Tab-separated table of C-alpha atoms in Angstrom:
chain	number	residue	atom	x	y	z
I	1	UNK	CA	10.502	4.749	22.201
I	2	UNK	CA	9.590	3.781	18.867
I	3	UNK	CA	7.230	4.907	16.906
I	4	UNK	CA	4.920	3.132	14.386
I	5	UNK	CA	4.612	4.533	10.307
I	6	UNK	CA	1.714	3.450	8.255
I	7	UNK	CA	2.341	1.852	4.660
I	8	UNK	CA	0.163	1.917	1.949
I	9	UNK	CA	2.734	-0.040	-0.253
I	10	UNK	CA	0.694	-3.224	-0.165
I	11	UNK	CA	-2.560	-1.830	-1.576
I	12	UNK	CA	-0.332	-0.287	-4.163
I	13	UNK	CA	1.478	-3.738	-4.938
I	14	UNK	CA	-2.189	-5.291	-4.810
I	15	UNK	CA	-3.738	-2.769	-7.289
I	16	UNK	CA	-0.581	-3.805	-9.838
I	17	UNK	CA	-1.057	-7.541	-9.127
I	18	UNK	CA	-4.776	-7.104	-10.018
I	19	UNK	CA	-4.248	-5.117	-13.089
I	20	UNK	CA	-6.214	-1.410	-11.592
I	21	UNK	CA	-4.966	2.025	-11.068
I	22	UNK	CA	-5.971	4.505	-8.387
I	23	UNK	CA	-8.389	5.518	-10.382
I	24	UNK	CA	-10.001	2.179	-10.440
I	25	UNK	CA	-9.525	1.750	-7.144
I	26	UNK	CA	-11.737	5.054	-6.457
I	27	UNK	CA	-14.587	4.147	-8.388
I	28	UNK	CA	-14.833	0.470	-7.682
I	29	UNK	CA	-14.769	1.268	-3.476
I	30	UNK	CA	-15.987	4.271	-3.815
I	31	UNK	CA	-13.410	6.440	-2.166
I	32	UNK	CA	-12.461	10.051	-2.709
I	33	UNK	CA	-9.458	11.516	-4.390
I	34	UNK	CA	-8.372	13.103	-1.427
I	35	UNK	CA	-8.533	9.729	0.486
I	36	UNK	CA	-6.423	8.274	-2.256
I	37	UNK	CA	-4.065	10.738	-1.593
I	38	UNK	CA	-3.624	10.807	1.766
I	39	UNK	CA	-2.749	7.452	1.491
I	40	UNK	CA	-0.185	8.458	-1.476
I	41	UNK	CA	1.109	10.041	1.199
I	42	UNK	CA	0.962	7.079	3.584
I	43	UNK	CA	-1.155	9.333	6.140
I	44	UNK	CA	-4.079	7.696	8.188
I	45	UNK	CA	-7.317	6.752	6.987
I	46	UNK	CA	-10.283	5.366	8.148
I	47	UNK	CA	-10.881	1.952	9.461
I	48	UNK	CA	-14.485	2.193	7.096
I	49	UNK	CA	-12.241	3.192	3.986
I	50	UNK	CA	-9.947	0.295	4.472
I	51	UNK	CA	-12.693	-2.041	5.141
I	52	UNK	CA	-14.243	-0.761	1.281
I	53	UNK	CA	-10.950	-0.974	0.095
I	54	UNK	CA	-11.124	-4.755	1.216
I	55	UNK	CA	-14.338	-5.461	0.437
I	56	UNK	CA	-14.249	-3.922	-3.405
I	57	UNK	CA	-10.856	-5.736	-3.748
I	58	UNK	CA	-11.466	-9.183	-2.563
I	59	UNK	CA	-8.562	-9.100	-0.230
I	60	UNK	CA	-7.332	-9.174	2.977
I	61	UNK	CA	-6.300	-6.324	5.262
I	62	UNK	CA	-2.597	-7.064	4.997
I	63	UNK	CA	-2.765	-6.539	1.178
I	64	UNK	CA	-3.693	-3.255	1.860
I	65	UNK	CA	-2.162	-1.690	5.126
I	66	UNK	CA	1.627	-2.430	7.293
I	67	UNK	CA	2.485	-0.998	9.939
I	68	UNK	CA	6.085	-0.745	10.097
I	69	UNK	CA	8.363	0.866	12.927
I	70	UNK	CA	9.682	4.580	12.008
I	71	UNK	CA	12.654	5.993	13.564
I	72	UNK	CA	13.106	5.626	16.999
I	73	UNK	CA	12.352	8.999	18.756
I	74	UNK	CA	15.588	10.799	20.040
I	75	UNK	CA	16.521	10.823	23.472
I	76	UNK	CA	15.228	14.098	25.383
I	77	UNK	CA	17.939	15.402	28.430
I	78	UNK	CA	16.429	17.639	30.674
């Protein structure tokens, strides 16, 4: 089975491209620290965050989020 990661590396490539930091990025979509961190992190956020994220950015979901397959889960012998 394999399993599916989260990226945040296109909102990070987006926020270069358009010139704004994370702290920017906080304050324009009006997100908390601890959201921005989690996503630092590349751990799940809300569907409602990512939507602000798009809608304070003026871009598109893909500039923002991948998903992208992790490492395929190791075989279990019982």
């Amino acid at each position: 089975m394999v399993w599916l990661a989260i990226s945040f590396k296109p909102l990070w490539v987006t926020l270069a491209h358009k010139g704004l930091t994370k702290k920017d990025l906080m304050e324009k979509c009006k997100i908390y620290p601890s959201t921005v961190s989690r996503m630092t992190h590349n751990q799940s956020v809300s569907l409602r965050v990512i939507e602000r994220i798009c809608t304070g950015l003026n871009c598109r979901i893909e500039h923002v989020v991948e998903i992208t397959p992790d490492q395929p889960e190791e075989k279990q012998y019982t």
